[in-house]
Structure formats: C-alpha cells, structure tokens
Short mmCIF file of C-alpha atoms in Angstrom, two decimals:
data_model
loop_
_atom_site.label_atom_id
_atom_site.label_comp_id
_atom_site.label_asym_id
_atom_site.label_seq_id
_atom_site.Cartn_x
_atom_site.Cartn_y
_atom_site.Cartn_z
CA UNK B 7 122.72 44.63 183.64
CA UNK B 8 122.83 43.18 180.16
CA UNK B 9 126.38 42.05 180.82
CA UNK B 10 125.38 40.18 183.92
CA UNK B 11 122.60 38.24 182.21
CA UNK B 12 123.57 34.69 181.41
CA UNK B 13 122.32 33.04 178.21
CA UNK B 14 120.02 30.07 178.78
CA UNK B 15 121.07 26.81 177.12
CA UNK B 16 119.06 25.95 174.00
CA UNK B 17 116.12 23.66 174.55
CA UNK B 18 116.59 19.96 174.08
CA UNK B 19 115.78 18.79 170.67
CA UNK B 20 112.73 16.44 170.27
CA UNK B 21 112.14 14.10 167.39
CA UNK B 22 110.15 16.85 165.65
CA UNK B 23 113.25 19.01 165.40
CA UNK B 24 115.17 16.44 163.33
CA UNK B 25 114.98 15.73 159.67
CA UNK B 26 114.41 11.99 159.79
CA UNK B 27 116.63 9.57 157.84
CA UNK B 28 114.69 7.41 155.33
CA UNK B 29 113.25 4.24 156.84
CA UNK B 30 114.53 0.81 155.81
CA UNK B 31 111.23 0.08 153.89
CA UNK B 32 111.73 3.34 151.84
CA UNK B 33 115.29 2.29 150.99
CA UNK B 34 114.25 -1.28 149.97
CA UNK B 35 111.64 0.27 147.67
CA UNK B 36 114.61 1.80 145.71
CA UNK B 37 116.96 0.18 143.29
CA UNK B 38 119.93 -1.63 144.87
CA UNK B 39 122.55 -2.26 145.90
CA UNK B 40 121.73 -1.11 149.39
CA UNK B 41 124.10 -0.04 152.20
CA UNK B 42 124.96 -2.68 154.89
CA UNK B 43 123.76 -0.31 157.64
CA UNK B 44 121.15 2.43 157.76
CA UNK B 45 121.05 4.98 160.68
CA UNK B 46 117.89 4.95 162.72
CA UNK B 47 115.40 7.70 161.47
CA UNK B 48 116.33 9.98 164.40
CA UNK B 49 120.05 9.09 164.56
CA UNK B 50 121.91 8.15 167.75
CA UNK B 51 124.49 5.99 165.97
CA UNK B 52 127.62 6.50 163.88
CA UNK B 53 128.78 4.37 161.00
CA UNK B 54 132.23 3.34 159.83
CA UNK B 55 132.90 1.57 156.45
CA UNK B 56 130.25 2.90 154.02
CA UNK B 57 132.19 2.34 150.69
CA UNK B 58 132.00 -1.23 149.31
CA UNK B 59 132.70 -0.50 145.60
CA UNK B 60 135.79 -2.52 144.45
CA UNK B 61 138.62 -0.49 143.08
CA UNK B 62 139.16 -0.39 139.29
CA UNK B 63 141.58 -1.76 138.22
CA UNK B 64 141.73 -4.25 141.09
CA UNK B 65 144.90 -4.08 143.13
CA UNK B 66 147.50 -6.77 142.98
CA UNK B 67 147.53 -9.08 145.96
CA UNK B 68 149.44 -7.62 148.90
CA UNK B 69 151.37 -9.70 151.46
CA UNK B 70 149.29 -10.28 154.58
CA UNK B 71 149.77 -7.80 157.47
CA UNK B 72 151.45 -9.11 160.49
CA UNK B 73 149.18 -9.50 163.66
CA UNK B 74 151.05 -6.60 165.38
CA UNK B 75 149.58 -4.38 162.62
CA UNK B 76 146.15 -4.58 164.58
CA UNK B 77 146.44 -3.19 168.06
CA UNK B 78 144.32 -4.68 170.80
CA UNK B 79 143.24 -2.07 173.31
CA UNK B 80 143.92 -2.78 176.93
CA UNK B 81 144.18 -0.99 180.22
CA UNK B 82 147.98 -0.59 180.53
CA UNK B 83 147.70 1.27 183.84
CA UNK B 84 146.10 -1.79 185.47
CA UNK B 85 149.19 -3.85 184.79
CA UNK B 86 151.79 -1.37 186.18
CA UNK B 87 151.66 -2.42 189.85
CA UNK B 88 152.22 -6.14 189.04
CA UNK B 89 155.01 -5.24 186.56
CA UNK B 90 156.88 -2.59 188.51
CA UNK B 91 155.97 -2.91 192.22
CA UNK B 92 155.15 -6.51 193.16
CA UNK B 93 158.25 -8.31 194.60
CA UNK B 94 160.29 -4.96 194.64
CA UNK B 95 160.97 -2.54 197.44
CA UNK B 96 158.12 0.02 197.46
CA UNK B 97 155.72 1.73 199.80
CA UNK B 98 151.95 1.99 200.06
CA UNK B 99 149.88 4.60 201.78
CA UNK B 100 146.16 5.36 202.32
CA UNK B 101 144.10 8.39 203.31
CA UNK B 102 140.77 10.06 202.87
CA UNK B 103 140.24 13.23 200.80
CA UNK B 104 137.26 15.33 201.34
CA UNK B 105 136.68 15.80 197.63
CA UNK B 106 138.40 12.75 195.93
CA UNK B 107 137.24 10.27 198.59
CA UNK B 108 139.33 7.21 199.40
CA UNK B 109 142.95 7.35 198.18
CA UNK B 110 145.47 4.47 197.94
CA UNK B 111 149.04 5.60 196.94
CA UNK B 112 152.02 3.64 195.94
CA UNK B 113 155.53 4.92 195.42
CA UNK B 114 158.89 3.35 194.40
CA UNK B 115 162.35 4.42 193.82
CA UNK B 116 163.51 3.47 190.34
CA UNK B 117 166.78 3.74 188.50
CA UNK B 118 166.14 3.96 184.71
CA UNK B 119 169.33 3.98 182.73
CA UNK B 120 171.69 6.05 185.00
CA UNK B 121 169.01 8.42 186.26
CA UNK B 122 167.03 8.15 189.43
CA UNK B 123 163.18 8.36 189.29
CA UNK B 124 160.17 8.17 191.45
CA UNK B 125 157.44 5.91 190.15
CA UNK B 126 154.14 7.02 191.60
CA UNK B 127 150.55 5.56 191.54
CA UNK B 128 147.48 7.23 193.04
CA UNK B 129 144.15 5.35 192.97
CA UNK B 130 141.02 7.43 193.22
CA UNK B 131 137.34 6.58 192.68
CA UNK B 132 137.53 7.96 189.15
CA UNK B 133 140.84 6.67 187.86
CA UNK B 134 144.38 5.71 188.64
CA UNK B 135 147.09 8.22 188.12
CA UNK B 136 150.56 7.10 187.18
CA UNK B 137 153.74 8.97 186.49
CA UNK B 138 157.51 8.42 186.45
CA UNK B 139 159.31 11.61 187.62
CA UNK B 140 163.11 12.12 187.45
CA UNK B 141 164.52 13.13 190.81
CA UNK B 142 166.79 15.55 189.16
CA UNK B 143 163.74 17.69 188.21
CA UNK B 144 162.83 18.22 191.77
CA UNK B 145 164.34 21.00 193.81
CA UNK B 146 164.08 18.88 197.08
CA UNK B 147 163.03 15.34 197.81
CA UNK B 148 159.15 15.44 198.36
CA UNK B 149 157.22 14.02 201.11
CA UNK B 150 154.32 11.69 200.52
CA UNK B 151 151.72 14.39 200.13
CA UNK B 152 153.91 16.34 197.74
CA UNK B 153 154.43 13.12 195.75
CA UNK B 154 150.70 12.58 195.50
CA UNK B 155 150.19 16.08 194.30
CA UNK B 156 152.76 15.47 191.56
CA UNK B 157 150.38 13.06 189.90
CA UNK B 158 147.13 14.73 190.92
CA UNK B 159 147.02 18.33 191.83
CA UNK B 160 143.52 18.02 193.38
CA UNK B 161 144.90 16.06 196.43
CA UNK B 162 144.02 18.00 199.53
CA UNK B 163 144.94 16.05 202.68
CA UNK B 164 146.97 16.57 205.86
CA UNK B 165 148.69 13.22 205.89
CA UNK B 166 149.00 9.83 204.37
CA UNK B 167 149.01 6.68 206.51
CA UNK B 168 151.53 3.93 205.77
CA UNK B 169 150.17 0.44 204.88
CA UNK B 170 151.70 -2.06 207.34
CA UNK B 171 149.78 -5.21 206.29
CA UNK B 172 152.16 -7.78 204.81
CA UNK B 173 149.46 -9.04 202.34
CA UNK B 174 148.51 -5.54 201.15
CA UNK B 175 150.22 -5.91 197.78
CA UNK B 176 147.80 -8.84 196.97
CA UNK B 177 144.79 -6.67 197.78
CA UNK B 178 146.15 -3.74 195.67
CA UNK B 179 147.00 -5.73 192.62
CA UNK B 180 143.52 -7.40 192.79
CA UNK B 181 141.93 -3.96 192.78
CA UNK B 182 144.16 -2.68 189.97
CA UNK B 183 143.44 -5.68 187.73
CA UNK B 184 139.73 -5.96 188.31
CA UNK B 185 139.16 -4.08 184.92
CA UNK B 186 141.13 -6.66 182.98
CA UNK B 187 139.51 -9.58 181.38
CA UNK B 188 140.58 -12.45 179.16
CA UNK B 189 137.00 -13.58 178.54
CA UNK B 190 134.61 -12.09 175.97
CA UNK B 191 131.13 -13.02 174.74
CA UNK B 192 129.66 -11.65 171.47
CA UNK B 193 126.29 -12.17 169.84
CA UNK B 194 125.88 -13.40 166.24
CA UNK B 195 122.57 -12.44 164.55
CA UNK B 196 121.64 -14.06 161.19
CA UNK B 197 119.78 -11.67 158.88
CA UNK B 198 118.14 -13.13 155.81
CA UNK B 199 117.18 -11.07 152.72
CA UNK B 200 114.23 -8.68 153.48
CA UNK B 201 114.20 -9.13 157.26
CA UNK B 202 113.78 -5.80 158.92
CA UNK B 203 112.26 -6.65 162.32
CA UNK B 204 113.60 -8.11 165.66
CA UNK B 205 111.07 -10.98 165.55
CA UNK B 206 112.29 -12.01 162.04
CA UNK B 207 115.96 -11.91 163.09
CA UNK B 208 115.55 -13.96 166.22
CA UNK B 209 113.02 -16.31 164.54
CA UNK B 210 115.53 -17.85 162.04
CA UNK B 211 115.99 -21.56 162.73
CA UNK B 212 117.99 -22.80 159.84
CA UNK B 213 121.58 -22.04 158.97
CA UNK B 214 122.60 -21.62 155.29
CA UNK B 215 125.80 -23.06 154.01
CA UNK B 216 127.29 -19.54 153.84
CA UNK B 217 126.39 -18.87 157.49
CA UNK B 218 127.87 -22.23 158.50
CA UNK B 219 131.12 -21.37 156.62
CA UNK B 220 131.29 -18.03 158.42
CA UNK B 221 130.83 -19.73 161.88
CA UNK B 222 133.55 -22.32 161.05
CA UNK B 223 135.72 -19.36 160.08
CA UNK B 224 135.10 -17.66 163.50
CA UNK B 225 135.84 -20.64 165.81
CA UNK B 226 135.12 -24.22 166.72
CA UNK B 227 131.72 -25.77 167.11
CA UNK B 228 131.70 -27.17 170.65
CA UNK B 229 129.31 -29.28 172.67
CA UNK B 230 128.00 -27.23 175.64
CA UNK B 231 127.51 -30.25 177.90
CA UNK B 232 130.40 -30.47 180.35
CA UNK B 233 132.39 -27.77 178.43
CA UNK B 234 135.32 -26.70 180.61
CA UNK B 235 136.34 -23.41 178.95
CA UNK B 236 134.75 -20.00 179.21
CA UNK B 237 130.99 -20.56 178.76
CA UNK B 238 129.81 -16.88 178.47
CA UNK B 239 126.67 -17.48 180.55
CA UNK B 240 125.57 -20.61 178.61
CA UNK B 241 124.30 -23.66 180.44
CA UNK B 242 126.80 -26.50 180.37
CA UNK B 243 124.94 -28.83 182.68
CA UNK B 244 121.25 -29.12 181.77
CA UNK B 245 121.15 -27.95 178.14
CA UNK B 246 118.79 -25.08 178.81
CA UNK B 247 120.69 -22.82 176.38
CA UNK B 248 121.04 -25.37 173.51
CA UNK B 249 123.38 -28.23 172.83
CA UNK B 250 126.12 -26.48 170.98
CA UNK B 251 127.83 -23.13 170.33
CA UNK B 252 130.93 -21.55 168.76
CA UNK B 253 134.08 -20.96 170.80
CA UNK B 254 137.60 -19.80 170.09
CA UNK B 255 140.71 -18.32 171.65
CA UNK B 256 142.45 -15.22 170.36
CA UNK B 257 145.70 -13.96 171.76
CA UNK B 258 145.33 -15.81 175.10
CA UNK B 259 141.65 -14.58 175.39
CA UNK B 260 138.68 -16.93 175.45
CA UNK B 261 135.66 -15.94 173.25
CA UNK B 262 132.22 -17.52 173.48
CA UNK B 263 129.71 -16.57 170.73
CA UNK B 264 125.91 -16.43 171.40
CA UNK B 265 124.63 -17.70 167.97
CA UNK B 266 121.04 -16.79 167.44
CA UNK B 267 120.28 -19.92 165.47
CA UNK B 268 121.89 -22.18 168.16
CA UNK B 269 120.05 -20.84 171.13
CA UNK B 270 116.73 -22.53 172.02
CA UNK B 271 113.77 -21.71 169.75
CA UNK B 272 110.43 -21.47 171.61
CA UNK B 273 107.28 -22.29 169.59
CA UNK B 274 104.57 -19.60 170.02
CA UNK B 275 107.05 -17.00 171.36
CA UNK B 276 107.29 -14.29 168.64
CA UNK B 277 109.88 -12.35 170.64
CA UNK B 278 112.02 -15.41 171.19
CA UNK B 279 112.97 -14.31 174.70
CA UNK B 280 115.36 -17.29 175.25
CA UNK B 281 117.48 -15.96 172.50
CA UNK B 282 117.18 -12.27 173.19
CA UNK B 283 118.04 -12.87 176.82
CA UNK B 284 121.56 -13.80 175.89
CA UNK B 285 122.15 -11.63 172.74
CA UNK B 286 120.33 -8.69 174.14
CA UNK B 287 122.55 -8.64 177.15
CA UNK B 288 125.78 -8.67 175.07
CA UNK B 289 127.53 -5.39 174.45
CA UNK B 290 128.70 -6.04 171.03
CA UNK B 291 127.19 -8.25 168.22
CA UNK B 292 128.04 -9.43 164.70
CA UNK B 293 125.20 -9.22 162.09
CA UNK B 294 125.74 -11.71 159.31
CA UNK B 295 124.11 -10.85 156.05
CA UNK B 296 123.87 -13.44 153.28
CA UNK B 297 122.07 -11.07 150.91
CA UNK B 298 121.82 -7.27 150.45
CA UNK B 299 119.46 -6.09 153.12
CA UNK B 300 120.28 -3.12 155.37
CA UNK B 301 120.51 -3.49 159.15
CA UNK B 302 119.22 -0.71 161.30
CA UNK B 303 120.62 -0.63 164.86
CA UNK B 304 117.18 0.10 166.38
CA UNK B 305 115.71 -3.06 164.98
CA UNK B 306 116.86 -4.75 168.27
CA UNK B 307 115.53 -3.25 171.44
CA UNK B 308 118.37 -3.59 174.12
CA UNK B 309 119.85 -1.48 176.79
CA UNK B 310 123.11 -3.22 176.53
CA UNK B 311 123.96 -3.68 172.92
CA UNK B 312 125.97 -0.63 171.99
CA UNK B 313 127.96 -1.69 168.87
CA UNK B 314 127.41 -3.88 165.82
CA UNK B 315 129.85 -5.26 163.20
CA UNK B 316 127.93 -6.07 160.14
CA UNK B 317 129.44 -8.57 157.72
CA UNK B 318 128.00 -9.34 154.25
CA UNK B 319 129.30 -12.29 152.36
CA UNK B 320 130.00 -12.43 148.55
CA UNK B 321 131.01 -15.53 146.51
CA UNK B 322 130.15 -17.93 149.30
CA UNK B 323 131.26 -21.51 148.86
CA UNK B 324 134.02 -20.57 146.39
CA UNK B 325 137.76 -20.12 146.65
CA UNK B 326 137.22 -16.40 146.21
CA UNK B 327 135.02 -15.59 149.34
CA UNK B 328 134.93 -11.93 150.29
CA UNK B 329 133.36 -10.09 153.09
CA UNK B 330 132.11 -6.51 153.08
CA UNK B 331 132.17 -4.94 156.62
CA UNK B 332 130.50 -1.91 158.22
CA UNK B 333 130.51 -0.91 161.84
CA UNK B 334 128.00 1.06 163.81
CA UNK B 335 127.90 2.18 167.53
CA UNK B 336 125.88 4.60 169.69
CA UNK B 337 126.88 8.17 169.62
CA UNK B 338 128.48 8.15 173.01
CA UNK B 339 130.74 5.23 172.17
CA UNK B 340 134.17 6.61 171.07
CA UNK B 341 135.79 5.42 167.74
CA UNK B 342 137.74 2.16 168.11
CA UNK B 343 140.40 0.67 165.79
CA UNK B 344 141.62 -0.96 163.74
CA UNK B 345 140.28 1.47 161.03
CA UNK B 346 138.55 -0.14 158.14
CA UNK B 347 140.15 0.28 154.77
CA UNK B 348 138.54 2.00 151.79
CA UNK B 349 136.70 0.06 150.33
CA UNK B 350 135.93 -2.10 153.40
CA UNK B 351 136.21 -5.39 151.56
CA UNK B 352 138.20 -8.33 152.86
CA UNK B 353 139.20 -11.74 151.46
CA UNK B 354 138.58 -14.58 153.65
CA UNK B 355 141.77 -15.37 155.53
CA UNK B 356 143.87 -14.98 158.61
CA UNK B 357 144.25 -11.18 158.12
CA UNK B 358 140.55 -10.57 158.05
CA UNK B 359 140.13 -12.84 161.15
CA UNK B 360 142.80 -10.83 162.97
CA UNK B 361 141.17 -7.57 162.12
CA UNK B 362 137.57 -8.80 162.95
CA UNK B 363 138.45 -10.16 166.41
CA UNK B 364 140.58 -7.11 167.21
CA UNK B 365 137.66 -4.96 166.23
CA UNK B 366 135.25 -6.85 168.40
CA UNK B 367 137.36 -6.67 171.47
CA UNK B 368 138.20 -3.04 171.05
CA UNK B 369 134.52 -2.34 170.42
CA UNK B 370 133.70 -3.77 173.91
CA UNK B 371 136.36 -1.65 175.64
CA UNK B 372 135.17 1.39 173.84
CA UNK B 373 131.45 0.73 174.80
CA UNK B 374 132.66 0.67 178.48
CA UNK B 375 133.26 4.44 177.96
CA UNK B 376 129.67 5.23 176.99
CA UNK B 377 127.59 7.00 179.59
CA UNK B 378 125.57 4.03 180.76
CA UNK B 379 128.55 1.75 181.32
CA UNK B 380 130.88 4.58 182.55
CA UNK B 381 128.50 5.32 185.46
CA UNK B 382 128.28 1.65 186.33
CA UNK B 383 132.02 1.32 186.14
CA UNK B 384 132.48 4.27 188.43
CA UNK B 385 130.13 2.92 190.99
CA UNK B 386 131.87 -0.45 190.93
CA UNK B 387 135.36 1.07 191.16
CA UNK B 388 134.30 3.32 194.06
CA UNK B 389 132.88 0.39 196.02
CA UNK B 390 136.00 -1.68 195.45
CA UNK B 391 138.32 1.07 196.38
CA UNK B 392 136.40 1.60 199.57
CA UNK B 393 136.70 -2.07 200.38
CA UNK B 394 140.45 -1.86 199.69
CA UNK B 395 140.79 1.19 201.91
CA UNK B 396 139.00 -0.45 204.72
CA UNK B 397 141.04 -3.69 204.45
CA UNK B 398 144.40 -2.05 204.49
CA UNK B 399 143.35 0.28 207.29
CA UNK B 400 141.90 -2.38 209.56
CA UNK B 401 144.83 -4.74 208.94
CA UNK B 402 147.41 -2.06 209.49
CA UNK B 403 145.73 -1.06 212.77
CA UNK B 404 145.67 -4.64 213.80
CA UNK B 405 149.31 -5.06 213.07
CA UNK B 406 150.02 -2.26 215.52
CA UNK B 407 147.54 -3.61 218.08
CA UNK B 408 145.58 -0.38 217.86
CA UNK B 409 142.23 -1.91 216.63
CA UNK B 410 139.56 -3.48 218.67
CA UNK B 411 139.20 -7.17 219.12
CA UNK B 412 137.20 -7.43 215.90
CA UNK B 413 139.88 -5.52 214.02
CA UNK B 414 142.77 -7.79 214.95
CA UNK B 415 142.72 -10.05 211.92
CA UNK B 416 145.19 -12.61 211.14
CA UNK B 417 147.16 -11.89 214.28
CA UNK B 418 145.62 -14.47 216.61
CA UNK B 419 144.13 -11.66 218.70
CA UNK B 420 141.21 -13.11 220.66
CA UNK B 421 140.58 -11.33 223.88
CA UNK B 422 142.88 -10.25 226.66
CA UNK B 423 146.23 -11.65 225.79
CA UNK B 424 146.26 -11.32 222.05
CA UNK B 425 147.03 -8.12 220.33
CA UNK B 426 148.76 -7.06 217.13
CA UNK B 427 152.21 -7.33 215.83
CA UNK B 428 153.67 -4.46 217.85
CA UNK B 429 152.08 -5.67 221.17
CA UNK B 430 154.59 -8.52 221.10
CA UNK B 431 157.25 -6.08 222.09
CA UNK B 432 157.97 -4.41 225.40
CA UNK B 433 158.93 -0.81 224.80
CA UNK B 434 160.59 1.19 227.48
CA UNK B 435 159.39 4.80 227.80
CA UNK B 436 161.39 7.46 229.72
CA UNK B 437 158.97 9.31 232.00
CA UNK B 438 160.60 12.78 231.79
CA UNK B 439 160.30 12.89 227.97
CA UNK B 440 157.09 13.81 226.01
CA UNK B 441 156.65 11.29 223.18
CA UNK B 442 155.85 13.17 219.95
CA UNK B 443 156.16 10.59 217.25
CA UNK B 444 157.14 7.05 216.69
CA UNK B 445 159.18 6.18 213.58
CA UNK B 446 159.14 2.62 212.57
CA UNK B 447 162.27 2.53 210.54
CA UNK B 448 164.08 -0.32 208.76
CA UNK B 449 161.53 -3.10 209.06
CA UNK B 450 163.41 -6.00 207.60
CA UNK B 451 161.50 -7.88 204.76
CA UNK B 452 162.61 -11.27 205.73
CA UNK B 453 161.72 -10.80 209.45
CA UNK B 454 160.56 -14.30 209.92
CA UNK B 455 164.02 -15.57 209.08
CA UNK B 456 166.28 -12.98 210.57
CA UNK B 457 164.22 -11.80 213.49
CA UNK B 458 166.12 -8.46 213.35
CA UNK B 459 164.34 -5.11 213.86
CA UNK B 460 165.50 -1.56 214.37
CA UNK B 461 163.15 0.91 216.12
CA UNK B 462 163.67 4.49 216.63
CA UNK B 463 161.75 6.50 219.32
CA UNK B 464 161.77 10.28 219.07
CA UNK B 465 161.26 12.28 222.19
CA UNK B 466 160.54 15.86 222.72
CA UNK B 467 162.48 17.36 225.59
CA UNK B 468 160.96 20.11 227.67
CA UNK B 469 164.29 21.92 227.39
CA UNK B 470 164.44 22.08 223.63
CA UNK B 471 161.82 23.22 220.97
CA UNK B 472 162.78 20.62 218.39
CA UNK B 473 160.53 17.61 218.01
CA UNK B 474 163.53 15.43 217.37
CA UNK B 475 165.45 16.49 220.40
CA UNK B 476 166.75 13.04 221.33
CA UNK B 477 166.79 9.84 219.45
CA UNK B 478 167.15 6.54 221.17
CA UNK B 479 168.16 3.59 219.13
CA UNK B 480 166.71 0.27 220.25
CA UNK B 481 167.96 -2.75 218.46
CA UNK B 482 165.88 -6.06 218.53
CA UNK B 483 167.91 -9.08 217.96
CA UNK B 484 166.95 -12.64 217.68
CA UNK B 485 167.06 -14.18 221.07
CA UNK B 486 164.06 -16.45 221.56
CA UNK B 487 162.83 -18.21 218.43
CA UNK B 488 159.81 -19.65 220.30
CA UNK B 489 158.34 -16.13 220.85
CA UNK B 490 155.35 -15.05 218.61
CA UNK B 491 157.67 -13.08 216.36
CA UNK B 492 161.06 -14.82 216.93
CA UNK B 493 162.61 -11.88 218.74
CA UNK B 494 162.87 -10.33 222.24
CA UNK B 495 163.51 -6.71 223.08
CA UNK B 496 167.09 -6.11 224.04
CA UNK B 497 167.85 -2.52 225.12
CA UNK B 498 171.46 -1.88 224.17
CA UNK B 499 172.16 1.50 225.71
CA UNK B 500 170.46 4.73 226.93
CA UNK B 501 173.68 6.53 227.64
CA UNK B 502 174.45 9.96 226.18
CA UNK B 503 176.72 8.58 223.39
CA UNK B 504 173.74 6.79 221.93
CA UNK B 505 171.67 10.03 222.02
CA UNK B 506 171.65 12.71 219.34
CA UNK B 507 170.45 16.27 219.93
CA UNK B 508 168.66 17.64 216.88
CA UNK B 509 169.53 21.30 216.04
CA UNK B 510 166.56 21.79 213.64
CA UNK B 511 164.23 24.57 214.87
CA UNK B 512 161.11 22.79 213.74
CA UNK B 513 157.60 22.22 215.18
CA UNK B 514 156.79 19.45 212.78
CA UNK B 515 156.14 15.94 214.29
CA UNK B 516 158.12 14.45 211.37
CA UNK B 517 161.84 13.42 211.58
CA UNK B 518 164.20 16.00 210.03
CA UNK B 519 166.74 15.09 207.52
CA UNK B 520 169.74 15.73 209.79
CA UNK B 521 168.49 12.99 212.10
CA UNK B 522 168.07 10.59 209.22
CA UNK B 523 171.55 11.34 208.00
CA UNK B 524 172.86 10.59 211.51
CA UNK B 525 171.10 7.40 211.73
CA UNK B 526 171.44 6.00 208.26
CA UNK B 527 175.05 4.68 208.55
CA UNK B 528 174.01 2.85 211.78
CA UNK B 529 171.10 1.04 210.20
CA UNK B 530 171.07 -2.60 209.02
CA UNK B 531 172.47 -2.77 205.43
CA UNK B 532 169.93 -3.03 202.59
CA UNK B 533 166.89 -2.73 204.81
CA UNK B 534 163.80 -1.08 203.27
CA UNK B 535 162.48 2.05 204.92
CA UNK B 536 159.01 2.41 206.37
CA UNK B 537 157.84 5.03 208.75
CA UNK B 538 154.82 5.58 210.98
CA UNK B 539 153.85 8.85 212.66
CA UNK B 540 151.59 9.03 215.59
CA UNK B 541 150.36 12.30 217.18
#
C-alpha cells in the first residue's frame, strides 16, 4: 500500500514563506554607491549586469566589435517557406488530427550538393516543424502520412488532402510570417535621484541635458504631426499623444520610443494615465538614471511590461561619457543576449548602440515566451491556422466543383451553370467498371498558356482484386481557346493497347508504384506531380 501512495506536491509558497529582500528605502539609507536595480522584496525577477566597478588598471582601448558580433533573435522557421518553397515545385496538404488539431503540411524534393533530400514543414497549433531528410536514409520512399510523421511522431491521421487552390502559397506564407515584425516600440522612463514611486517617475516634466544627450544618441527627434513612418500607437493627426517623439531605424527595423517626458502631462492626475497608457502597454522599457538611485521593477504596475534595461550615465556632457547597464526581467522570461560584459560599463559610441538595440529587440522576443504572452500567442496561432485550413479546404473543394454554391469562390460559380475548375471538363465513365480513385496527375503549372492536361482514371474491374486494374489515359489538348479553361476534352483511345493491367495484389485505393513506373515515360516532360484520391 505504501508503494501505491503518491506524494502530494508541496503547498504553494506565500509571501510569508520568503525572506524578503531589503526595500529600496532601506538601501537608500545606507552608504552608496547603490546598485542600478533592486529585486522586489518577494522576488519574481532576475537581474543581469550587477558589477559596475571599473577594472584596475584600466584596459587599453579595444577595436570596436563588428555589428555581426551581436546576434538579433528572429524566427528563422517563419522564413523557410518563402525562401525554399515559394516559386519552386512543391506540394501542400491539409488534414485534421484528433489531438493536434488542424494541420497544414508542405513537402519539396531538394537536391543539396549531390544528394537528394525531402524538405518537410508541418504546421500545428503549437508550432511549425521543419526538417530536411536525406532520401538515402529512408528504406523506401514515404507517403505523405509517413513524411509528416518524420517531423512529428504525434501525427495520427488516416490521410492528407492535397491543396488544389492556385493561390494557396500566398495564404500559407502569410500564416508563416505573421510572427515576423519589423516594427518595435519601447518605453523610456526618466528616473531622477531619490525617485522610488511610479507617480514620481511619470510626473517628470523637464529633461536634463544628460537625458537629452541620451535621447539624441538613441534616435532622431521627430514631429508627430503627419509622420509617415511607424508611429507605435502615437497620434499623428490630432496631437493627442504630444507633439514630438524619438524614432530610429535599426537593421531595416523601425523603432518608435514612448518617452515619458514627451507624452502629455495632465495637471491634477497623480497617476499620469496618459503617459502610463502607452508605456504601461509596452513590453520592454529603458529606465534612464542620471544619478545613483536603484530601480525596482515593481515600482511600475503593469501587466505587459516584462523587461527593463536600466542605463545610468557617468561623465555626461564630456568627451568621456560612459553608461552603466543592468537588465531585469520577470522570472518566466528566458535569458536573452547579447550577454553583458563584466563590468557592464560602456563608452558612448556605435558599439554600445548596437548592443543596446540588439538587447531591446531580443528582450521583446524573449518576453513573448513568458506564460502570459505564450498563451496569447498560442490562441492567435490556433485561430489563424484554423482560418488557413478552412480557406485551403473550401477553395480546393471549389476548384473541383464539389462545394456548395457558397463555397465556389473565385471560379465564377453562381447557380446552375457555374461550377468549379473540374466541372469544365466532360469525363467519360465506362459503366462496367467500378471507379475506386481518381488520380489527378501532371497538372501543368502554366496551364493558362499551354492548355495541356493529363488525367488518369483508375478503375477497379470486377474480375481482378487490384484497385489499379485498368488505367485509361485521357489527354486534354488545347482545342478551343475561348472555353473557360482554354481546353476541351479529347479522348484519344480506349483500346486495349492504351490499357494496363496492374499485377499488384493490393486493396489500397492508392496507385501502386508499378503503375506509376508504367505511366511516367508517357507523361508530359517536366510536369509537376499532384494527386487526388477520392473514395
């Protein structure tokens, strides 16, 4: 019995269970210098860059680090479809998994060096899986379900459906790149000596010369009225968010700063909600300290602010301006680079600017992994993936003329005589054959110009158990350019020489490899392969 008992998890800690950190007022009562950042009394944040004592003897000047020394975080997976799939022969599929939900799958045959590979992408509501697999590592060429399992073993579906919508790639790349952004907004909070409360920080109206110098170091002062760049939520028409701000570009990314002293000041409002409305809704903020007063992250009450970069100036207004830097973020925000040196002291210059902006952008990406934003991101991704699934499904159905009147989008279908792409053809069915599957094979990319299509219809004879008993090759050639698709059905032959009896003893509704090997020499040269199975 004792072995069967499970241990209960320890009770959650309350504030009484922690040994509190000293308050900012206790620290200010001691002899300085003080740290740039103090942890809240009951924790919840981590700190980077706590040593600001200059090295003795001082190091000789080092050459500035190249910009490549600081790595900007980005979602590289989001760029793969545009880079490796768009404009190249590839295949897209979709299905629904009972556990994983909506799935959209892309595959492409790649030759890297002199080796053949499969490039695979599987989109789920949680993440996008990507892998490049050498074909030589596979014992046999996989089907679509097996390919999907190669990148995500949890896939458990009976089939994938091919995407037949010509504009599907646009929808897919839009979904993939929804996580990418070239626009960022960061708050800037001015903290004077002795200020330890939110009301004091947001109540500052004047800018000291050292603060002005720092703002000029960050970017350009711009007039908000009729500003054409990224405005970061600021009003550029009616002046309701002030008359000017600080803006810059960094590696093709636009950055707008919400500067506390430049946002409107409201007389009689101790909380300065006009200012807090913008800075409190940022995710990352800079705290500028002109003198040595610690910043505590819980000074500012905000559900969105998750990371702070605290900068304290020394020797302002001279040719030897230096900045001390500390970084703090909530406990569920993972560490983000570039790592601060030891000691975290920088000379004013391009190298410090490069590090600072890289740190700010990487901080925002890291904050998205915190619990609050991760849940929001997952809900957004799930909704967008469901929309993508429905779009490719409805439009693929419409292309085949299988959807209802409401589903026949972009095909001119409106009532009785419309229909989808395939309804434009007249297909001859032989009454003594049982149709098992239709294989749409070799759909020419440039069909509007060539008007050439190859269709294969697989029939199941009553006399043979194989699902691929007989293959009839129907070739559609350009004959009437005025028709909806520029082609009319022309049945070349139904005689035995055009038939092929499959010897495979299979009950599957898919085409066997021997059939494909028979047909491949007869197909139009350099035509991409697409197939559709219908039960």
